[in-house]
PDB file of C-alpha atoms in Angstrom:
ATOM      1  CA  MET A   1     -28.325  24.138  19.803  1.00  0.00           C
ATOM      2  CA  SER A   2     -25.578  22.316  21.783  1.00  0.00           C
ATOM      3  CA  HIS A   3     -26.400  19.096  19.912  1.00  0.00           C
ATOM      4  CA  SER A   4     -26.005  20.879  16.627  1.00  0.00           C
ATOM      5  CA  VAL A   5     -22.632  22.354  17.600  1.00  0.00           C
ATOM      6  CA  GLY A   6     -21.464  19.020  18.895  1.00  0.00           C
ATOM      7  CA  GLY A   7     -22.438  17.327  15.681  1.00  0.00           C
ATOM      8  CA  VAL A   8     -20.510  19.899  13.581  1.00  0.00           C
ATOM      9  CA  ARG A   9     -17.440  19.487  15.778  1.00  0.00           C
ATOM     10  CA  GLN A  10     -17.611  15.717  15.467  1.00  0.00           C
ATOM     11  CA  ALA A  11     -17.955  15.934  11.703  1.00  0.00           C
ATOM     12  CA  GLN A  12     -14.958  18.262  11.565  1.00  0.00           C
ATOM     13  CA  LYS A  13     -12.923  15.977  13.760  1.00  0.00           C
ATOM     14  CA  GLN A  14     -13.756  13.008  11.499  1.00  0.00           C
ATOM     15  CA  LYS A  15     -12.872  15.000   8.456  1.00  0.00           C
ATOM     16  CA  THR A  16      -9.458  15.906   9.895  1.00  0.00           C
ATOM     17  CA  ARG A  17      -8.839  12.329  10.910  1.00  0.00           C
ATOM     18  CA  GLN A  18      -9.568  11.074   7.394  1.00  0.00           C
ATOM     19  CA  ALA A  19      -7.381  13.797   5.929  1.00  0.00           C
ATOM     20  CA  LEU A  20      -4.488  12.614   8.089  1.00  0.00           C
ATOM     21  CA  LEU A  21      -5.017   9.031   6.912  1.00  0.00           C
ATOM     22  CA  ASP A  22      -5.206  10.079   3.307  1.00  0.00           C
ATOM     23  CA  ALA A  23      -2.110  12.211   3.628  1.00  0.00           C
ATOM     24  CA  ALA A  24      -0.140   9.476   5.235  1.00  0.00           C
ATOM     25  CA  LEU A  25      -1.241   6.938   2.613  1.00  0.00           C
ATOM     26  CA  GLY A  26      -0.062   9.331  -0.150  1.00  0.00           C
ATOM     27  CA  LEU A  27       3.280   9.836   1.432  1.00  0.00           C
ATOM     28  CA  LEU A  28       3.684   6.124   2.008  1.00  0.00           C
ATOM     29  CA  GLU A  29       3.692   5.420  -1.725  1.00  0.00           C
ATOM     30  CA  GLU A  30       7.326   6.482  -1.772  1.00  0.00           C
ATOM     31  CA  GLN A  31       8.527   5.308   1.707  1.00  0.00           C
ATOM     32  CA  SER A  32       7.943   2.956   4.591  1.00  0.00           C
ATOM     33  CA  LEU A  33       5.912   3.873   7.673  1.00  0.00           C
ATOM     34  CA  SER A  34       9.083   3.561   9.885  1.00  0.00           C
ATOM     35  CA  SER A  35      10.690   6.394   7.923  1.00  0.00           C
ATOM     36  CA  LEU A  36       7.618   8.642   7.811  1.00  0.00           C
ATOM     37  CA  GLY A  37       7.707  11.771   9.941  1.00  0.00           C
ATOM     38  CA  LEU A  38       4.669  13.018  11.838  1.00  0.00           C
ATOM     39  CA  ARG A  39       5.362  16.623  10.723  1.00  0.00           C
ATOM     40  CA  GLU A  40       5.317  15.454   7.055  1.00  0.00           C
ATOM     41  CA  VAL A  41       1.772  14.268   7.524  1.00  0.00           C
ATOM     42  CA  THR A  42       0.481  17.367   9.341  1.00  0.00           C
ATOM     43  CA  ARG A  43       2.192  19.655   6.848  1.00  0.00           C
ATOM     44  CA  VAL A  44       0.211  18.051   3.967  1.00  0.00           C
ATOM     45  CA  VAL A  45      -3.069  18.379   5.880  1.00  0.00           C
ATOM     46  CA  GLY A  46      -2.310  21.933   7.034  1.00  0.00           C
ATOM     47  CA  VAL A  47      -2.685  21.406  10.781  1.00  0.00           C
ATOM     48  CA  ALA A  48      -0.304  21.858  13.661  1.00  0.00           C
ATOM     49  CA  PRO A  49       1.624  18.723  14.794  1.00  0.00           C
ATOM     50  CA  THR A  50      -0.156  18.844  18.167  1.00  0.00           C
ATOM     51  CA  ALA A  51      -3.452  18.415  16.355  1.00  0.00           C
ATOM     52  CA  PHE A  52      -2.324  14.965  15.258  1.00  0.00           C
ATOM     53  CA  TYR A  53      -2.565  13.681  18.817  1.00  0.00           C
ATOM     54  CA  ARG A  54      -6.247  14.424  19.040  1.00  0.00           C
ATOM     55  CA  HIS A  55      -6.765  11.571  16.559  1.00  0.00           C
ATOM     56  CA  PHE A  56      -3.843   9.138  17.003  1.00  0.00           C
ATOM     57  CA  ARG A  57      -1.364   8.374  19.777  1.00  0.00           C
ATOM     58  CA  ASP A  58       1.439   7.963  17.211  1.00  0.00           C
ATOM     59  CA  LEU A  59       2.121   6.941  13.679  1.00  0.00           C
ATOM     60  CA  GLY A  60       1.831   3.316  14.586  1.00  0.00           C
ATOM     61  CA  GLU A  61      -1.813   3.804  15.566  1.00  0.00           C
ATOM     62  CA  LEU A  62      -2.425   5.670  12.315  1.00  0.00           C
ATOM     63  CA  GLY A  63      -0.851   2.703  10.499  1.00  0.00           C
ATOM     64  CA  VAL A  64      -3.244   0.301  12.232  1.00  0.00           C
ATOM     65  CA  ALA A  65      -6.169   2.391  11.078  1.00  0.00           C
ATOM     66  CA  LEU A  66      -4.865   2.203   7.528  1.00  0.00           C
ATOM     67  CA  VAL A  67      -4.679  -1.560   7.801  1.00  0.00           C
ATOM     68  CA  GLU A  68      -8.318  -1.760   8.760  1.00  0.00           C
ATOM     69  CA  GLU A  69      -9.216   0.644   5.935  1.00  0.00           C
ATOM     70  CA  ALA A  70      -7.115  -1.366   3.415  1.00  0.00           C
ATOM     71  CA  LEU A  71      -8.356  -4.912   4.214  1.00  0.00           C
ATOM     72  CA  GLY A  72     -11.774  -4.494   5.711  1.00  0.00           C
ATOM     73  CA  SER A  73     -13.840  -4.188   2.554  1.00  0.00           C
ATOM     74  CA  LEU A  74     -11.851  -6.776   0.539  1.00  0.00           C
ATOM     75  CA  HIS A  75     -12.498  -9.743   2.838  1.00  0.00           C
ATOM     76  CA  VAL A  76     -16.182  -8.911   3.143  1.00  0.00           C
ATOM     77  CA  MET A  77     -16.561  -9.134  -0.626  1.00  0.00           C
ATOM     78  CA  VAL A  78     -14.478 -12.314  -0.928  1.00  0.00           C
ATOM     79  CA  ARG A  79     -16.376 -14.005   1.884  1.00  0.00           C
ATOM     80  CA  ALA A  80     -19.677 -13.229   0.166  1.00  0.00           C
ATOM     81  CA  ILE A  81     -18.509 -14.870  -3.037  1.00  0.00           C
ATOM     82  CA  LEU A  82     -17.176 -18.005  -1.297  1.00  0.00           C
ATOM     83  CA  ALA A  83     -20.468 -18.349   0.602  1.00  0.00           C
ATOM     84  CA  GLU A  84     -22.330 -18.807  -2.631  1.00  0.00           C
ATOM     85  CA  GLN A  85     -23.118 -22.304  -3.852  1.00  0.00           C
ATOM     86  CA  ASP A  86     -22.103 -21.872  -7.496  1.00  0.00           C
ATOM     87  CA  ALA A  87     -19.526 -24.042  -9.254  1.00  0.00           C
ATOM     88  CA  ALA A  88     -15.949 -23.719  -8.125  1.00  0.00           C
ATOM     89  CA  GLU A  89     -14.802 -22.233 -11.481  1.00  0.00           C
ATOM     90  CA  GLU A  90     -17.367 -19.441 -11.294  1.00  0.00           C
ATOM     91  CA  ARG A  91     -16.366 -18.604  -7.680  1.00  0.00           C
ATOM     92  CA  ILE A  92     -12.680 -18.458  -8.647  1.00  0.00           C
ATOM     93  CA  ASP A  93     -13.368 -16.200 -11.558  1.00  0.00           C
ATOM     94  CA  ARG A  94     -15.482 -13.834  -9.461  1.00  0.00           C
ATOM     95  CA  THR A  95     -12.947 -13.844  -6.598  1.00  0.00           C
ATOM     96  CA  ILE A  96     -10.053 -12.934  -8.953  1.00  0.00           C
ATOM     97  CA  ALA A  97     -12.220 -10.173 -10.519  1.00  0.00           C
ATOM     98  CA  VAL A  98     -12.900  -8.696  -7.076  1.00  0.00           C
ATOM     99  CA  VAL A  99      -9.228  -8.687  -6.180  1.00  0.00           C
ATOM    100  CA  GLU A 100      -8.326  -7.142  -9.527  1.00  0.00           C
ATOM    101  CA  ARG A 101     -10.933  -4.421  -9.092  1.00  0.00           C
ATOM    102  CA  HIS A 102      -9.729  -3.696  -5.550  1.00  0.00           C
ATOM    103  CA  VAL A 103      -6.121  -3.282  -6.770  1.00  0.00           C
ATOM    104  CA  ARG A 104      -7.359  -0.983  -9.581  1.00  0.00           C
ATOM    105  CA  GLU A 105      -9.410   1.223  -7.198  1.00  0.00           C
ATOM    106  CA  HIS A 106      -7.155   1.178  -4.146  1.00  0.00           C
ATOM    107  CA  PRO A 107      -3.549   0.757  -5.304  1.00  0.00           C
ATOM    108  CA  ALA A 108      -2.090   2.819  -2.444  1.00  0.00           C
ATOM    109  CA  HIS A 109      -3.751   0.566   0.117  1.00  0.00           C
ATOM    110  CA  VAL A 110      -2.463  -2.560  -1.594  1.00  0.00           C
ATOM    111  CA  ARG A 111       1.034  -1.181  -1.719  1.00  0.00           C
ATOM    112  CA  PHE A 112       0.932  -0.203   1.928  1.00  0.00           C
ATOM    113  CA  VAL A 113      -0.135  -3.700   3.098  1.00  0.00           C
ATOM    114  CA  ALA A 114       2.401  -5.407   0.810  1.00  0.00           C
ATOM    115  CA  ARG A 115       5.233  -3.250   2.157  1.00  0.00           C
ATOM    116  CA  GLU A 116       4.313  -3.172   5.816  1.00  0.00           C
ATOM    117  CA  ARG A 117       3.357  -6.859   6.168  1.00  0.00           C
ATOM    118  CA  ARG A 118       7.108  -7.443   6.785  1.00  0.00           C
ATOM    119  CA  GLY A 119       7.871  -3.814   7.746  1.00  0.00           C
ATOM    120  CA  GLY A 120       9.553  -2.323  10.747  1.00  0.00           C
ATOM    121  CA  VAL A 121       6.515  -1.084  12.722  1.00  0.00           C
ATOM    122  CA  ARG A 122       5.470  -3.930  15.019  1.00  0.00           C
ATOM    123  CA  ALA A 123       1.973  -2.667  15.797  1.00  0.00           C
ATOM    124  CA  VAL A 124       1.182  -2.538  12.064  1.00  0.00           C
ATOM    125  CA  ARG A 125       2.674  -5.986  11.382  1.00  0.00           C
ATOM    126  CA  HIS A 126       0.511  -7.403  14.130  1.00  0.00           C
ATOM    127  CA  ALA A 127      -2.548  -5.521  12.806  1.00  0.00           C
ATOM    128  CA  ILE A 128      -2.021  -6.955   9.315  1.00  0.00           C
ATOM    129  CA  ALA A 129      -1.593 -10.433  10.742  1.00  0.00           C
ATOM    130  CA  GLY A 130      -4.762  -9.997  12.802  1.00  0.00           C
ATOM    131  CA  GLU A 131      -6.748  -8.792   9.819  1.00  0.00           C
ATOM    132  CA  LEU A 132      -5.548 -11.738   7.735  1.00  0.00           C
ATOM    133  CA  ASP A 133      -6.367 -14.120  10.583  1.00  0.00           C
ATOM    134  CA  ARG A 134      -9.940 -12.758  10.688  1.00  0.00           C
ATOM    135  CA  PHE A 135     -10.043 -12.945   6.925  1.00  0.00           C
ATOM    136  CA  ALA A 136      -9.065 -16.636   7.081  1.00  0.00           C
ATOM    137  CA  ALA A 137     -11.661 -17.333   9.799  1.00  0.00           C
ATOM    138  CA  GLU A 138     -14.421 -15.768   7.671  1.00  0.00           C
ATOM    139  CA  VAL A 139     -13.296 -17.669   4.567  1.00  0.00           C
ATOM    140  CA  ALA A 140     -13.245 -20.913   6.600  1.00  0.00           C
ATOM    141  CA  ALA A 141     -16.780 -20.253   7.797  1.00  0.00           C
ATOM    142  CA  ALA A 142     -17.911 -19.800   4.169  1.00  0.00           C
ATOM    143  CA  LEU A 143     -16.042 -22.920   2.928  1.00  0.00           C
ATOM    144  CA  LYS A 144     -17.514 -24.988   5.775  1.00  0.00           C
ATOM    145  CA  THR A 145     -21.021 -24.498   4.353  1.00  0.00           C
ATOM    146  CA  GLN A 146     -20.097 -25.958   0.912  1.00  0.00           C
ATOM    147  CA  PRO A 147     -21.022 -29.587   0.363  1.00  0.00           C
ATOM    148  CA  VAL A 148     -17.478 -30.566  -0.628  1.00  0.00           C
ATOM    149  CA  SER A 149     -16.393 -29.713   2.907  1.00  0.00           C
ATOM    150  CA  ALA A 150     -18.727 -32.351   4.436  1.00  0.00           C
ATOM    151  CA  GLY A 151     -16.818 -34.534   6.897  1.00  0.00           C
ATOM    152  CA  TRP A 152     -13.813 -32.249   7.041  1.00  0.00           C
ATOM    153  CA  ARG A 153     -12.113 -31.452  10.368  1.00  0.00           C
ATOM    154  CA  ASP A 154     -12.232 -27.807  11.435  1.00  0.00           C
ATOM    155  CA  GLU A 155      -8.459 -27.483  11.338  1.00  0.00           C
ATOM    156  CA  ASP A 156      -8.369 -28.729   7.715  1.00  0.00           C
ATOM    157  CA  VAL A 157     -11.038 -26.207   6.615  1.00  0.00           C
ATOM    158  CA  ARG A 158      -8.991 -23.509   8.359  1.00  0.00           C
ATOM    159  CA  MET A 159      -5.787 -24.670   6.599  1.00  0.00           C
ATOM    160  CA  LEU A 160      -7.620 -24.444   3.221  1.00  0.00           C
ATOM    161  CA  ALA A 161      -8.837 -20.913   4.047  1.00  0.00           C
ATOM    162  CA  GLU A 162      -5.360 -19.814   4.871  1.00  0.00           C
ATOM    163  CA  LEU A 163      -4.169 -21.087   1.542  1.00  0.00           C
ATOM    164  CA  TYR A 164      -6.854 -19.056  -0.218  1.00  0.00           C
ATOM    165  CA  VAL A 165      -6.121 -15.901   1.802  1.00  0.00           C
ATOM    166  CA  ASP A 166      -2.404 -16.054   1.295  1.00  0.00           C
ATOM    167  CA  ARG A 167      -2.833 -16.582  -2.431  1.00  0.00           C
ATOM    168  CA  LEU A 168      -5.236 -13.678  -2.742  1.00  0.00           C
ATOM    169  CA  VAL A 169      -3.025 -11.279  -0.821  1.00  0.00           C
ATOM    170  CA  THR A 170      -0.009 -12.317  -2.907  1.00  0.00           C
ATOM    171  CA  THR A 171      -2.002 -11.970  -6.109  1.00  0.00           C
ATOM    172  CA  ALA A 172      -3.050  -8.417  -5.139  1.00  0.00           C
ATOM    173  CA  ALA A 173       0.636  -7.450  -4.710  1.00  0.00           C
ATOM    174  CA  GLU A 174       1.522  -9.077  -8.009  1.00  0.00           C
ATOM    175  CA  LEU A 175      -1.265  -7.354  -9.842  1.00  0.00           C
ATOM    176  CA  LEU A 176      -0.107  -3.964  -8.457  1.00  0.00           C
ATOM    177  CA  ASP A 177       3.439  -4.614  -9.682  1.00  0.00           C
ATOM    178  CA  ALA A 178       2.203  -5.782 -13.036  1.00  0.00           C
ATOM    179  CA  ARG A 179      -0.101  -2.825 -13.549  1.00  0.00           C
ATOM    180  CA  GLU A 180       2.709  -0.326 -12.720  1.00  0.00           C
ATOM    181  CA  GLU A 181       5.553  -2.032 -14.548  1.00  0.00           C
ATOM    182  CA  GLY A 182       4.127  -4.164 -17.375  1.00  0.00           C
ATOM    183  CA  GLY A 183       0.734  -2.799 -18.339  1.00  0.00           C
ATOM    184  CA  GLU A 184      -2.451  -4.705 -19.187  1.00  0.00           C
ATOM    185  CA  GLU A 185      -0.645  -7.660 -20.807  1.00  0.00           C
ATOM    186  CA  ALA A 186       1.295  -8.295 -17.615  1.00  0.00           C
ATOM    187  CA  VAL A 187      -1.848  -7.951 -15.522  1.00  0.00           C
ATOM    188  CA  GLU A 188      -3.574 -10.572 -17.706  1.00  0.00           C
ATOM    189  CA  ARG A 189      -0.641 -12.964 -17.113  1.00  0.00           C
ATOM    190  CA  VAL A 190      -0.985 -12.538 -13.378  1.00  0.00           C
ATOM    191  CA  VAL A 191      -4.761 -13.123 -13.579  1.00  0.00           C
ATOM    192  CA  ARG A 192      -4.344 -16.316 -15.630  1.00  0.00           C
ATOM    193  CA  ARG A 193      -1.756 -17.608 -13.209  1.00  0.00           C
ATOM    194  CA  ALA A 194      -3.851 -16.815 -10.144  1.00  0.00           C
ATOM    195  CA  ARG A 195      -6.855 -18.616 -11.661  1.00  0.00           C
ATOM    196  CA  ARG A 196      -4.725 -21.725 -12.294  1.00  0.00           C
ATOM    197  CA  GLN A 197      -3.309 -21.645  -8.807  1.00  0.00           C
ATOM    198  CA  LEU A 198      -6.783 -21.366  -7.192  1.00  0.00           C
ATOM    199  CA  ARG A 199      -8.056 -24.122  -9.441  1.00  0.00           C
ATOM    200  CA  LEU A 200      -5.119 -26.297  -8.343  1.00  0.00           C
ATOM    201  CA  ILE A 201      -6.095 -25.672  -4.705  1.00  0.00           C
ATOM    202  CA  SER A 202      -9.671 -26.491  -5.552  1.00  0.00           C
ATOM    203  CA  LEU A 203      -8.690 -29.683  -7.285  1.00  0.00           C
ATOM    204  CA  GLY A 204      -6.653 -30.760  -4.302  1.00  0.00           C
ATOM    205  CA  ARG A 205      -9.563 -29.901  -2.066  1.00  0.00           C
ATOM    206  CA  ARG A 206     -11.798 -32.487  -3.801  1.00  0.00           C
ATOM    207  CA  HIS A 207      -9.333 -35.242  -2.900  1.00  0.00           C
ATOM    208  CA  TRP A 208      -8.391 -34.154   0.573  1.00  0.00           C
ATOM    209  CA  GLY A 209     -11.391 -35.411   2.568  1.00  0.00           C
ATOM    210  CA  GLU A 210     -10.334 -39.069   2.893  1.00  0.00           C
ATOM    211  CA  GLU A 211      -6.592 -38.200   2.736  1.00  0.00           C
ATOM    212  CA  GLY A 212      -6.907 -35.634   5.477  1.00  0.00           C
ATOM    213  CA  GLN A 213      -8.774 -38.011   7.748  1.00  0.00           C
ATOM    214  CA  ALA A 214      -6.175 -40.776   7.087  1.00  0.00           C
ATOM    215  CA  SER A 215      -3.306 -38.393   7.892  1.00  0.00           C
ATOM    216  CA  ALA A 216      -4.992 -37.315  11.070  1.00  0.00           C
ATOM    217  CA  SER A 217      -5.504 -40.918  12.147  1.00  0.00           C
ATOM    218  CA  VAL A 218      -1.821 -41.740  11.504  1.00  0.00           C
ATOM    219  CA  ALA A 219      -0.682 -38.686  13.458  1.00  0.00           C
ATOM    220  CA  GLU A 220      -2.914 -39.582  16.433  1.00  0.00           C
ATOM    221  CA  ALA A 221      -1.716 -43.142  16.358  1.00  0.00           C
ATOM    222  CA  GLU A 222       1.955 -42.068  16.348  1.00  0.00           C
ATOM    223  CA  SER A 223       1.492 -39.640  19.190  1.00  0.00           C
ATOM    224  CA  GLY A 224      -0.212 -42.282  21.353  1.00  0.00           C
ATOM    225  CA  PRO A 225      -3.083 -41.671  23.805  1.00  0.00           C
ATOM    226  CA  SER A 226      -0.948 -39.564  26.106  1.00  0.00           C
ATOM    227  CA  GLY A 227       0.532 -37.363  23.309  1.00  0.00           C
ATOM    228  CA  LEU A 228       3.964 -39.057  23.640  1.00  0.00           C
ATOM    229  CA  SER A 229       6.018 -40.166  20.647  1.00  0.00           C
ATOM    230  CA  GLY A 230       6.387 -43.751  21.799  1.00  0.00           C
ATOM    231  CA  PRO A 231       5.996 -46.228  24.628  1.00  0.00           C
ATOM    232  CA  SER A 232       9.343 -45.501  26.233  1.00  0.00           C
ATOM    233  CA  GLY A 233       8.472 -42.126  27.896  1.00  0.00           C
ATOM    234  CA  PRO A 234       9.101 -38.476  27.146  1.00  0.00           C
ATOM    235  CA  SER A 235      12.835 -38.885  26.705  1.00  0.00           C
ATOM    236  CA  GLY A 236      12.438 -41.652  24.118  1.00  0.00           C
ATOM    237  CA  SER A 237      14.665 -44.079  26.012  1.00  0.00           C
ATOM    238  CA  ALA A 238      13.674 -47.316  27.733  1.00  0.00           C
ATOM    239  CA  GLU A 239      13.561 -47.579  31.459  1.00  0.00           C
ATOM    240  CA  PRO A 240      16.792 -49.264  32.842  1.00  0.00           C
ATOM    241  CA  SER A 241      16.361 -52.839  34.005  1.00  0.00           C
ATOM    242  CA  GLY A 242      16.903 -53.520  37.647  1.00  0.00           C
ATOM    243  CA  GLY A 243      19.987 -55.291  38.956  1.00  0.00           C
TER     244      GLY A 243
END
């Protein structure tokens, strides 16, 4: 009996927590998290303000939970596409389609991330940066398995992954604006431009292997074996001659 009661209570607690997240997300369509009041959220849900603290320490923690909710599923889907061994053109088309569908199905989440990425709540900014960092790490792992990445240094694969992630996040925000302000024609323009941008990145990738290795060799030669910029020491000046 106690297990049954405990299960019901846990389910109710989870339901209230999700209701708080949904209410906050709805209110954030018209304002930033830094201007949102805790009582606004609890009023929408129909619970006392004190009930909020059974689920979150403050609105910053609620914002962090919204970040995880907003970005978690997207990068799992994109990683799966990039891990496939199909032609680059096909992967690009499917990736853009996934982002477009995500924007269509979760516009409030996309708006929240776009606004709070440079917003005033530090914990949320850091959470978004952390999610995008994990996103880039997962994309890098997928890119590493592709034959075109053979011989690439890990830092170069990571740099490429960050280019992809930044472009996809920016495209999501642009698609949201286009959908709300310009309709389907504007959306299609954003889609075409995003495809061209990703294809440009892909084209550059094909020629980066040797160039990247050459650039790394030059940088290592310039820094010297001890990491200094030249033979004269850390200050860059020659030792004075005696006498």
